[in-house]
GROMACS .gro file of C-alpha atoms in nm:
model
  469
    1MET     CA    1   3.648  10.871   8.913
    2GLU     CA    2   3.811  10.561   9.053
    3LYS     CA    3   4.155  10.665   9.184
    4ALA     CA    4   4.446  10.459   9.312
    5TYR     CA    5   4.470  10.627   9.653
    6LEU     CA    6   4.382  10.490   9.995
    7LEU     CA    7   4.026  10.571  10.091
    8GLY     CA    8   3.865  10.546  10.433
    9MET     CA    9   3.489  10.590  10.467
   10THR     CA   10   3.321  10.643  10.803
   11ASP     CA   11   2.949  10.616  10.868
   12LEU     CA   12   2.743  10.641  11.184
   13ARG     CA   13   2.525  10.351  11.067
   14ASP     CA   14   2.626   9.991  11.011
   15PRO     CA   15   2.410   9.824  10.743
   16LEU     CA   16   2.474   9.485  10.905
   17THR     CA   17   2.309   9.593  11.231
   18THR     CA   18   2.095   9.889  11.121
   19PRO     CA   19   1.853   9.814  10.835
   20LEU     CA   20   1.899  10.057  10.549
   21ASN     CA   21   1.525  10.121  10.556
   22PHE     CA   22   1.565  10.225  10.919
   23THR     CA   23   1.332  10.522  10.882
   24LYS     CA   24   1.044  10.644  10.674
   25SER     CA   25   1.183  10.827  10.373
   26ILE     CA   26   1.046  10.951  10.044
   27ASN     CA   27   1.115  10.711   9.757
   28LEU     CA   28   1.381  10.813   9.509
   29ALA     CA   29   1.363  10.892   9.138
   30ILE     CA   30   1.682  10.855   8.938
   31SER     CA   31   1.724  11.045   8.612
   32GLU     CA   32   1.996  11.137   8.362
   33ARG     CA   33   2.223  11.335   8.595
   34GLY     CA   34   2.251  11.051   8.844
   35ILE     CA   35   2.276  10.788   8.570
   36ASN     CA   36   2.545  10.984   8.386
   37SER     CA   37   2.749  11.023   8.703
   38MET     CA   38   2.747  10.648   8.765
   39ARG     CA   39   2.822  10.586   8.397
   40LEU     CA   40   3.137  10.800   8.422
   41ALA     CA   41   3.247  10.652   8.755
   42ARG     CA   42   3.420  10.368   8.567
   43CYS     CA   43   3.290  10.118   8.820
   44GLN     CA   44   3.220   9.813   8.605
   45GLY     CA   45   2.872   9.670   8.646
   46LEU     CA   46   2.747   9.936   8.890
   47LEU     CA   47   2.511  10.120   8.656
   48ASP     CA   48   2.354   9.802   8.519
   49ALA     CA   49   2.311   9.663   8.870
   50VAL     CA   50   2.131   9.980   8.982
   51LEU     CA   51   1.912  10.017   8.672
   52ASN     CA   52   1.807   9.651   8.690
   53GLU     CA   53   1.635   9.733   9.019
   54THR     CA   54   1.436  10.032   8.897
   55ILE     CA   55   1.089  10.088   8.749
   56PRO     CA   56   1.048  10.325   8.450
   57MET     CA   57   0.808  10.616   8.509
   58HIS     CA   58   0.712  10.774   8.175
   59GLY     CA   59   0.511  11.060   8.318
   60ARG     CA   60   0.273  11.189   8.578
   61MET     CA   61  -0.070  11.037   8.622
   62ILE     CA   62  -0.304  11.308   8.747
   63HIS     CA   63  -0.603  11.183   8.946
   64GLY     CA   64  -0.924  11.374   9.003
   65GLN     CA   65  -1.302  11.369   9.008
   66ARG     CA   66  -1.542  11.530   8.763
   67ALA     CA   67  -1.846  11.731   8.868
   68SER     CA   68  -2.054  11.423   8.790
   69GLY     CA   69  -1.864  11.227   9.054
   70GLU     CA   70  -1.677  11.018   8.798
   71LEU     CA   71  -1.313  10.946   8.884
   72TYR     CA   72  -1.058  11.014   8.611
   73GLU     CA   73  -0.688  10.969   8.535
   74GLU     CA   74  -0.489  11.188   8.297
   75SER     CA   75  -0.140  11.091   8.183
   76GLN     CA   76   0.114  11.370   8.126
   77ALA     CA   77   0.434  11.245   7.960
   78TYR     CA   78   0.757  11.378   8.105
   79ASP     CA   79   0.931  11.426   7.773
   80ALA     CA   80   0.833  11.482   7.412
   81GLN     CA   81   1.107  11.240   7.301
   82GLY     CA   82   0.977  10.956   7.520
   83ARG     CA   83   1.251  10.967   7.783
   84TYR     CA   84   1.161  10.868   8.138
   85ILE     CA   85   1.280  10.874   8.496
   86ARG     CA   86   1.309  10.564   8.714
   87ALA     CA   87   1.176  10.478   9.058
   88VAL     CA   88   1.444  10.326   9.280
   89ASP     CA   89   1.430  10.189   9.632
   90ARG     CA   90   1.642  10.401   9.867
   91ALA     CA   91   1.756  10.107  10.080
   92GLY     CA   92   1.844   9.892   9.780
   93LEU     CA   93   2.041  10.170   9.614
   94ASN     CA   94   2.238  10.245   9.932
   95LYS     CA   95   2.323   9.879   9.974
   96ARG     CA   96   2.427   9.842   9.609
   97LEU     CA   97   2.661  10.143   9.629
   98LEU     CA   98   2.817  10.015   9.953
   99ASP     CA   99   2.867   9.670   9.802
  100TYR     CA  100   3.061   9.814   9.509
  101LEU     CA  101   3.259  10.049   9.731
  102GLU     CA  102   3.355   9.761   9.958
  103GLN     CA  103   3.493   9.569   9.660
  104MET     CA  104   3.747   9.841   9.582
  105PRO     CA  105   4.096   9.732   9.693
  106ASN     CA  106   4.192  10.081   9.812
  107ALA     CA  107   3.877  10.140  10.022
  108THR     CA  108   3.817  10.059  10.388
  109LEU     CA  109   3.476  10.113  10.550
  110TYR     CA  110   3.441  10.212  10.917
  111PHE     CA  111   3.086  10.204  11.051
  112ASN     CA  112   2.954  10.338  11.383
  113HIS     CA  113   3.204  10.625  11.384
  114LYS     CA  114   3.076  10.973  11.469
  115LEU     CA  115   3.275  11.282  11.367
  116THR     CA  116   3.305  11.490  11.684
  117GLY     CA  117   3.570  11.742  11.586
  118ALA     CA  118   3.810  11.850  11.313
  119ASP     CA  119   4.102  12.085  11.276
  120PHE     CA  120   4.115  12.157  10.904
  121SER     CA  121   4.432  12.362  10.938
  122LYS     CA  122   4.626  12.073  11.093
  123ASN     CA  123   4.433  11.801  10.906
  124THR     CA  124   4.328  11.616  11.217
  125ALA     CA  125   3.983  11.476  11.292
  126TRP     CA  126   3.831  11.309  11.599
  127PHE     CA  127   3.575  11.029  11.591
  128GLU     CA  128   3.372  10.849  11.854
  129GLN     CA  129   3.362  10.473  11.805
  130ARG     CA  130   3.007  10.371  11.891
  131LYS     CA  131   2.875  10.025  11.960
  132LEU     CA  132   2.512  10.120  11.911
  133ALA     CA  133   2.415  10.276  11.578
  134LYS     CA  134   2.209  10.593  11.578
  135THR     CA  135   1.923  10.554  11.333
  136ASP     CA  136   1.915  10.911  11.213
  137HIS     CA  137   1.800  11.069  10.889
  138ALA     CA  138   1.828  11.413  10.733
  139GLN     CA  139   1.452  11.471  10.739
  140ASN     CA  140   1.379  11.254  11.045
  141PRO     CA  141   1.612  11.324  11.340
  142THR     CA  142   1.612  11.048  11.599
  143ASP     CA  143   1.401  11.105  11.906
  144SER     CA  144   1.656  11.104  12.186
  145THR     CA  145   1.411  10.932  12.420
  146SER     CA  146   1.399  10.626  12.194
  147VAL     CA  147   1.776  10.569  12.190
  148LYS     CA  148   1.916  10.354  12.467
  149PRO     CA  149   2.226  10.506  12.628
  150GLU     CA  150   2.552  10.323  12.575
  151PRO     CA  151   2.688  10.147  12.885
  152GLU     CA  152   3.003  10.360  12.879
  153ARG     CA  153   3.138  10.667  12.704
  154PRO     CA  154   3.236  10.584  12.346
  155LYS     CA  155   3.607  10.566  12.274
  156GLU     CA  156   3.742  10.870  12.090
  157ILE     CA  157   4.014  10.833  11.832
  158SER     CA  158   4.229  11.091  11.651
  159VAL     CA  159   4.292  11.056  11.278
  160THR     CA  160   4.536  11.247  11.059
  161PHE     CA  161   4.400  11.292  10.708
  162ASP     CA  162   4.499  11.436  10.375
  163PHE     CA  163   4.154  11.524  10.244
  164ILE     CA  164   3.796  11.485  10.376
  165ILE     CA  165   3.487  11.465  10.158
  166GLY     CA  166   3.183  11.527  10.375
  167ALA     CA  167   2.868  11.367  10.235
  168ASP     CA  168   2.697  11.335  10.572
  169GLY     CA  169   2.354  11.481  10.507
  170ALA     CA  170   2.153  11.790  10.587
  171HIS     CA  171   2.263  11.795  10.950
  172SER     CA  172   2.627  11.757  10.846
  173ALA     CA  173   2.892  11.735  11.116
  174THR     CA  174   3.157  11.806  10.850
  175ARG     CA  175   2.988  12.132  10.757
  176TYR     CA  176   2.945  12.228  11.123
  177HIS     CA  177   3.317  12.189  11.195
  178MET     CA  178   3.417  12.346  10.863
  179MET     CA  179   3.225  12.661  10.959
  180LYS     CA  180   3.485  12.722  11.230
  181PHE     CA  181   3.749  12.768  10.961
  182ALA     CA  182   3.579  12.884  10.640
  183ARG     CA  183   3.383  13.208  10.616
  184LEU     CA  184   3.076  13.011  10.521
  185THR     CA  185   2.745  13.176  10.434
  186TYR     CA  186   2.461  12.952  10.549
  187GLN     CA  187   2.085  12.962  10.491
  188GLN     CA  188   1.832  12.712  10.628
  189GLU     CA  189   1.457  12.713  10.570
  190TYR     CA  190   1.181  12.483  10.690
  191ILE     CA  191   0.884  12.525  10.455
  192ASP     CA  192   0.528  12.521  10.586
  193THR     CA  193   0.473  12.166  10.466
  194LEU     CA  194   0.488  11.834  10.648
  195TRP     CA  195   0.495  11.489  10.493
  196CYS     CA  196   0.366  11.151  10.600
  197GLU     CA  197   0.430  10.819  10.430
  198PHE     CA  198   0.163  10.561  10.341
  199HIS     CA  199   0.184  10.214  10.191
  200MET     CA  200  -0.042  10.090   9.910
  201GLU     CA  201  -0.053   9.711   9.886
  202PRO     CA  202  -0.067   9.517   9.555
  203ARG     CA  203  -0.407   9.395   9.440
  204SER     CA  204  -0.529   9.122   9.671
  205SER     CA  205  -0.683   8.932   9.380
  206ASP     CA  206  -0.368   8.863   9.179
  207GLY     CA  207  -0.078   9.046   9.348
  208SER     CA  208  -0.040   9.295   9.062
  209PHE     CA  209   0.009   9.671   9.083
  210ALA     CA  210  -0.308   9.843   9.203
  211ILE     CA  211  -0.252  10.132   8.957
  212SER     CA  212  -0.019  10.193   8.662
  213PRO     CA  213   0.340  10.114   8.765
  214ASN     CA  214   0.493  10.335   8.496
  215HIS     CA  215   0.377  10.669   8.630
  216LEU     CA  216   0.432  10.894   8.926
  217HIS     CA  217   0.077  10.933   9.052
  218ILE     CA  218  -0.042  11.270   9.179
  219TRP     CA  219  -0.365  11.373   9.350
  220PRO     CA  220  -0.328  11.755   9.337
  221GLY     CA  221  -0.520  11.945   9.602
  222GLY     CA  222  -0.426  12.309   9.554
  223SER     CA  223  -0.238  12.369   9.878
  224PHE     CA  224  -0.150  12.002   9.929
  225MET     CA  225  -0.106  11.678   9.736
  226PHE     CA  226  -0.086  11.301   9.765
  227ILE     CA  227   0.161  11.106   9.549
  228ALA     CA  228   0.237  10.739   9.484
  229ILE     CA  229   0.563  10.589   9.350
  230PRO     CA  230   0.592  10.220   9.244
  231SER     CA  231   0.810   9.966   9.424
  232LEU     CA  232   0.960   9.641   9.296
  233ASP     CA  233   0.732   9.432   9.519
  234LYS     CA  234   0.434   9.581   9.326
  235SER     CA  235   0.329   9.801   9.614
  236PHE     CA  236   0.338  10.181   9.610
  237THR     CA  237   0.509  10.415   9.850
  238CYS     CA  238   0.272  10.708   9.896
  239THR     CA  239   0.329  11.046  10.054
  240LEU     CA  240   0.095  11.316  10.177
  241PHE     CA  241   0.239  11.669  10.154
  242ALA     CA  242   0.035  11.939  10.324
  243PRO     CA  243   0.060  12.245  10.548
  244ALA     CA  244   0.096  12.178  10.920
  245SER     CA  245  -0.255  12.319  10.972
  246TYR     CA  246  -0.405  12.046  10.750
  247PHE     CA  247  -0.222  11.778  10.948
  248ARG     CA  248  -0.362  11.924  11.270
  249THR     CA  249  -0.711  11.922  11.121
  250LEU     CA  250  -0.684  11.559  11.009
  251SER     CA  251  -0.539  11.457  11.348
  252SER     CA  252  -0.839  11.605  11.528
  253LEU     CA  253  -1.103  11.428  11.321
  254PRO     CA  254  -1.274  11.102  11.421
  255SER     CA  255  -1.214  10.811  11.184
  256GLU     CA  256  -1.528  10.856  10.971
  257GLU     CA  257  -1.472  11.230  10.917
  258PHE     CA  258  -1.100  11.169  10.861
  259VAL     CA  259  -1.173  10.930  10.574
  260SER     CA  260  -1.440  11.162  10.435
  261SER     CA  261  -1.200  11.459  10.432
  262PHE     CA  262  -0.926  11.251  10.271
  263SER     CA  263  -1.160  11.115  10.004
  264GLU     CA  264  -1.291  11.461   9.924
  265ASN     CA  265  -0.942  11.601   9.865
  266PHE     CA  266  -0.783  11.289   9.712
  267PRO     CA  267  -1.064  11.106   9.530
  268GLY     CA  268  -0.998  10.743   9.449
  269VAL     CA  269  -0.739  10.678   9.722
  270CYS     CA  270  -0.972  10.551   9.994
  271PRO     CA  271  -1.132  10.300   9.998
  272GLU     CA  272  -1.037  10.209   9.638
  273LEU     CA  273  -0.660  10.179   9.698
  274ILE     CA  274  -0.607  10.199  10.074
  275SER     CA  275  -0.871  10.077  10.319
  276PRO     CA  276  -1.017  10.331  10.567
  277MET     CA  277  -0.872  10.140  10.862
  278GLU     CA  278  -0.523  10.125  10.708
  279LEU     CA  279  -0.533  10.491  10.602
  280LYS     CA  280  -0.619  10.607  10.953
  281ARG     CA  281  -0.369  10.371  11.117
  282GLN     CA  282  -0.081  10.474  10.895
  283PHE     CA  283  -0.156  10.843  10.939
  284THR     CA  284  -0.165  10.799  11.314
  285GLU     CA  285   0.141  10.576  11.351
  286ASN     CA  286   0.375  10.717  11.087
  287PRO     CA  287   0.565  11.035  11.174
  288HIS     CA  288   0.466  11.374  11.036
  289LEU     CA  289   0.797  11.516  10.925
  290PRO     CA  290   0.931  11.857  10.813
  291LEU     CA  291   1.101  11.951  10.487
  292ILE     CA  292   1.424  12.149  10.496
  293SER     CA  293   1.603  12.353  10.229
  294ILE     CA  294   1.970  12.444  10.284
  295LYS     CA  295   2.204  12.667  10.088
  296CYS     CA  296   2.562  12.752  10.178
  297SER     CA  297   2.891  12.865  10.026
  298PRO     CA  298   3.180  12.794   9.997
  299TYR     CA  299   3.171  12.416   9.985
  300HIS     CA  300   3.535  12.376  10.089
  301TYR     CA  301   3.818  12.501  10.307
  302LYS     CA  302   4.157  12.531  10.139
  303SER     CA  303   4.271  12.185  10.024
  304SER     CA  304   4.153  11.998  10.334
  305VAL     CA  305   3.778  11.944  10.304
  306VAL     CA  306   3.480  11.966  10.071
  307ILE     CA  307   3.110  11.894  10.131
  308LEU     CA  308   2.875  11.728   9.881
  309GLY     CA  309   2.508  11.641   9.847
  310ASP     CA  310   2.265  11.734  10.124
  311ALA     CA  311   2.555  11.853  10.339
  312ALA     CA  312   2.602  12.135  10.087
  313HIS     CA  313   2.253  12.184   9.944
  314ALA     CA  314   1.966  11.989  10.101
  315MET     CA  315   1.653  12.049   9.898
  316VAL     CA  316   1.284  11.968   9.908
  317PRO     CA  317   1.194  11.655   9.705
  318PHE     CA  318   0.957  11.806   9.451
  319TYR     CA  319   1.190  11.793   9.150
  320GLY     CA  320   1.330  11.448   9.225
  321GLN     CA  321   1.680  11.597   9.200
  322GLY     CA  322   1.824  11.561   9.552
  323MET     CA  323   2.003  11.233   9.490
  324ASN     CA  324   2.073  11.315   9.126
  325ALA     CA  325   2.234  11.646   9.222
  326GLY     CA  326   2.440  11.467   9.488
  327LEU     CA  327   2.570  11.213   9.238
  328GLU     CA  328   2.640  11.493   8.992
  329ASP     CA  329   2.838  11.670   9.266
  330VAL     CA  330   3.078  11.376   9.266
  331ARG     CA  331   3.120  11.383   8.889
  332VAL     CA  332   3.176  11.759   8.876
  333LEU     CA  333   3.419  11.749   9.169
  334PHE     CA  334   3.635  11.482   9.007
  335ASP     CA  335   3.620  11.664   8.672
  336PHE     CA  336   3.786  11.959   8.845
  337LEU     CA  337   4.033  11.740   9.034
  338ASP     CA  338   4.136  11.582   8.703
  339ALA     CA  339   4.152  11.916   8.524
  340HIS     CA  340   4.392  12.046   8.792
  341ASP     CA  341   4.618  11.737   8.775
  342VAL     CA  342   4.553  11.655   9.140
  343TYR     CA  343   4.623  11.285   9.079
  344ASN     CA  344   4.926  11.346   8.859
  345ASP     CA  345   5.238  11.228   9.047
  346SER     CA  346   5.485  11.372   8.798
  347PRO     CA  347   5.777  11.548   8.975
  348LYS     CA  348   5.789  11.796   8.686
  349LEU     CA  349   5.476  11.979   8.808
  350ALA     CA  350   5.555  12.324   8.950
  351THR     CA  351   5.296  12.308   9.230
  352SER     CA  352   5.227  12.065   9.511
  353ARG     CA  353   4.927  11.833   9.513
  354ARG     CA  354   4.765  12.038   9.790
  355GLU     CA  355   4.802  12.358   9.590
  356ARG     CA  356   4.649  12.194   9.286
  357ARG     CA  357   4.367  12.050   9.494
  358GLU     CA  358   4.291  12.389   9.651
  359GLY     CA  359   4.268  12.533   9.300
  360ALA     CA  360   4.031  12.253   9.199
  361LEU     CA  361   3.811  12.308   9.506
  362ASN     CA  362   3.798  12.683   9.442
  363ALA     CA  363   3.677  12.613   9.088
  364TYR     CA  364   3.431  12.350   9.213
  365THR     CA  365   3.266  12.587   9.462
  366ALA     CA  366   3.257  12.870   9.207
  367GLN     CA  367   3.060  12.654   8.962
  368ARG     CA  368   2.860  12.425   9.183
  369ALA     CA  369   2.727  12.663   9.450
  370PRO     CA  370   2.517  12.875   9.209
  371ASP     CA  371   2.398  12.560   9.029
  372ALA     CA  372   2.286  12.400   9.355
  373ALA     CA  373   2.115  12.720   9.469
  374THR     CA  374   1.923  12.719   9.141
  375ILE     CA  375   1.791  12.364   9.175
  376ASN     CA  376   1.698  12.435   9.539
  377ASP     CA  377   1.477  12.720   9.416
  378LEU     CA  378   1.337  12.520   9.124
  379ALA     CA  379   1.242  12.236   9.360
  380LEU     CA  380   1.046  12.477   9.579
  381ARG     CA  381   0.867  12.622   9.275
  382ASN     CA  382   0.788  12.276   9.137
  383TYR     CA  383   0.581  12.199   9.447
  384GLU     CA  384   0.330  12.461   9.332
  385GLU     CA  385   0.326  12.307   8.985
  386MET     CA  386   0.268  11.954   9.118
  387ARG     CA  387  -0.002  12.040   9.370
  388SER     CA  388  -0.202  12.273   9.142
  389GLY     CA  389  -0.024  12.380   8.820
  390VAL     CA  390  -0.064  12.040   8.651
  391LYS     CA  391  -0.437  12.117   8.619
  392SER     CA  392  -0.388  12.471   8.491
  393PRO     CA  393  -0.479  12.542   8.124
  394ILE     CA  394  -0.188  12.788   8.100
  395TYR     CA  395   0.058  12.522   8.222
  396ARG     CA  396  -0.080  12.269   7.973
  397MET     CA  397  -0.071  12.517   7.685
  398ARG     CA  398   0.292  12.613   7.747
  399LYS     CA  399   0.393  12.247   7.789
  400TRP     CA  400   0.220  12.158   7.460
  401LEU     CA  401   0.376  12.452   7.277
  402GLU     CA  402   0.731  12.384   7.397
  403GLU     CA  403   0.707  12.011   7.327
  404THR     CA  404   0.565  12.076   6.979
  405ILE     CA  405   0.857  12.305   6.896
  406ASP     CA  406   1.099  12.046   7.040
  407VAL     CA  407   0.957  11.770   6.816
  408TYR     CA  408   0.907  11.960   6.488
  409LEU     CA  409   1.184  12.224   6.511
  410PRO     CA  410   1.462  12.051   6.710
  411SER     CA  411   1.728  12.279   6.561
  412LEU     CA  412   1.591  12.565   6.772
  413GLY     CA  413   1.704  12.386   7.087
  414TRP     CA  414   1.369  12.456   7.252
  415ARG     CA  415   1.288  12.224   7.543
  416THR     CA  416   1.077  12.228   7.856
  417GLN     CA  417   1.236  12.305   8.189
  418TYR     CA  418   1.159  11.953   8.311
  419THR     CA  419   1.336  11.800   8.010
  420ARG     CA  420   1.644  12.016   8.062
  421VAL     CA  421   1.660  11.930   8.434
  422SER     CA  422   1.578  11.559   8.423
  423PHE     CA  423   1.705  11.433   8.087
  424GLU     CA  424   2.010  11.645   8.017
  425ASN     CA  425   2.331  11.744   8.194
  426GLN     CA  426   2.315  12.118   8.131
  427ARG     CA  427   2.413  12.320   8.437
  428TYR     CA  428   2.112  12.403   8.654
  429SER     CA  429   2.190  12.777   8.639
  430GLU     CA  430   2.203  12.760   8.259
  431VAL     CA  431   1.872  12.572   8.253
  432GLU     CA  432   1.706  12.855   8.443
  433LYS     CA  433   1.845  13.116   8.202
  434ALA     CA  434   1.739  12.918   7.894
  435VAL     CA  435   1.386  12.864   8.025
  436ALA     CA  436   1.353  13.232   8.120
  437ARG     CA  437   1.459  13.325   7.765
  438GLN     CA  438   1.197  13.090   7.619
  439GLY     CA  439   0.937  13.245   7.847
  440ARG     CA  440   1.022  13.595   7.727
  441ILE     CA  441   0.992  13.482   7.364
  442ILE     CA  442   0.653  13.323   7.430
  443LEU     CA  443   0.526  13.637   7.603
  444ALA     CA  444   0.653  13.852   7.317
  445ALA     CA  445   0.487  13.624   7.060
  446VAL     CA  446   0.158  13.632   7.253
  447GLY     CA  447   0.184  14.009   7.285
  448LEU     CA  448   0.245  14.053   6.912
  449SER     CA  449  -0.046  13.820   6.837
  450LEU     CA  450  -0.278  14.022   7.060
  451ILE     CA  451  -0.160  14.345   6.899
  452GLY     CA  452  -0.222  14.193   6.556
  453VAL     CA  453  -0.569  14.072   6.649
  454THR     CA  454  -0.651  14.408   6.806
  455GLY     CA  455  -0.522  14.593   6.499
  456LEU     CA  456  -0.720  14.376   6.258
  457THR     CA  457  -1.033  14.417   6.468
  458ALA     CA  458  -0.991  14.793   6.478
  459PHE     CA  459  -0.925  14.805   6.103
  460GLY     CA  460  -1.238  14.599   6.038
  461LEU     CA  461  -1.453  14.829   6.250
  462LEU     CA  462  -1.313  15.141   6.083
  463ARG     CA  463  -1.364  14.991   5.737
  464ARG     CA  464  -1.722  14.894   5.818
  465ASN     CA  465  -1.797  15.244   5.948
  466TYR     CA  466  -1.636  15.401   5.639
  467ILE     CA  467  -1.836  15.183   5.399
  468GLY     CA  468  -2.153  15.251   5.592
  469ARG     CA  469  -2.128  15.628   5.538
   0.00000   0.00000   0.00000
C-alpha cells in the first residue's frame, strides 16, 4: 500500500499535547482482518511492533452463579482450530501507527487542523489552524462547557488537493461536506444501550492479573452485560453495557443498594475484583455514553474524495470488528486503486489518473458498502448473543455441531460465523450468506430427524396394535 506520492495528513488532535488516551474508550480487539491489512501494507516492522504489544484472548470466559450460590467460570473457545484474537491498547496502537507514518519520507503530518469546508468539484479544502486541541471522540463528544475558548479566531487556510481520504470518525467532517456533492444515503441509529468504563486493578498481593488474561470475560445479564479485557499492565478495562433505564436505576440507588444490585446481576465482580467504594466511584465519575451505528452510501464523490472506517460505517463494538473493518477498508481500497492502474505513470494508458481513480472508487463503494452494512447488522445481533445467547443450550449445541464438522470434515468448508468473521478474510456479505446456508441445512437435518423419529414411533405403535389383535 505504500506509494511514492506526497501525502499530507491532518488531525484535530496533537499527540504531543493531547494524550492519546484523552477519553474513556472501549478497549480494542485485533483479529485476522486487521492483522492481514497491516501485513499487506509493506511497512517493515509495523505488524511485529503492534503484535508485540497485544495479549492473546483464546475465548470468552462466561461468569455466573449457581442456584447454590457458588460462583463459576466457563471457557468458550473462539475457534475450533485454536486461533485467537488479541487485546490491544487503543492509545498504544494509535501512537505506533503515527510513529510509522511519520517515518515515511513522503508523508507530512499536520495536527490541530480542523476541516471547515471543501469543494470537491474544484478540489479545494479549508482548514482552521487551532492552537488548542479539541479532545473529541466518536462515542464521546466533547462537552462544550469544558473547552476553554481560544484567545482569537483560528486562522483559516485554503488547500488545493488531488485526493482526500476521510478517516475522521463517526462525526466525520469529510462526510458532512461530501454530502453537499454526492447523492449520499445516510442512516444513523443510537441503540437503547449506554456504556460506562471501569478499571480492575492487578492483584494487590503479587501484582498479577486478577482473572485469566487470555480470555474476554463476560458477565451476561439478559438485557445487559459486564465485560473485562486484559491490559499490558495486568489490569483489566471493564465495561458495563445496559439500557438507559438500568443506568438511571443504578444512579438513584444509595451505595449499599447499588453494590447489592450490581453483585446480583454480575456475581463475582464486587467485592471480589473491584471494591464497593471503587465501583461506586467509577460509576459516578465516569461518563455514561451512547452507542451509535451509521450506514451510508456511496463512500466517494467522483475521483476527489473517499471516506473510510467509522466515517463510512460506525458500528457498535459487540463483534470487535470496528477497527478491523477500518483497516480492511484501507487494504480493499488500495487493491482497487492498484487494479485500476491509478499509480501507473505510463503515458501509454488511454485514460487519465483521475478517470482511473474514479473507476476504482466506484468499484470500491460497490463492494465495500454492502459488506460494511452486513457487519454493522452482525455487530448489533452479536450483542444479544453476548448478553444472553452464550448461556443458551441451542447456541451451545449449534456451536458444538459446527465446530465438530469443521474439525472432522474440513473439506465441507463448514465454519462458525465467528470464525469466518474473526479469523478469515471472506467478505462480510459472503459470510452472512454462508452462515444462512448452514443454518438452513441444520434446520432441514433436524426436521428430517424429527420426521424419522415420528415415523418410527408411529410404525412401532401400529405394529404393537397389529400384533396385539
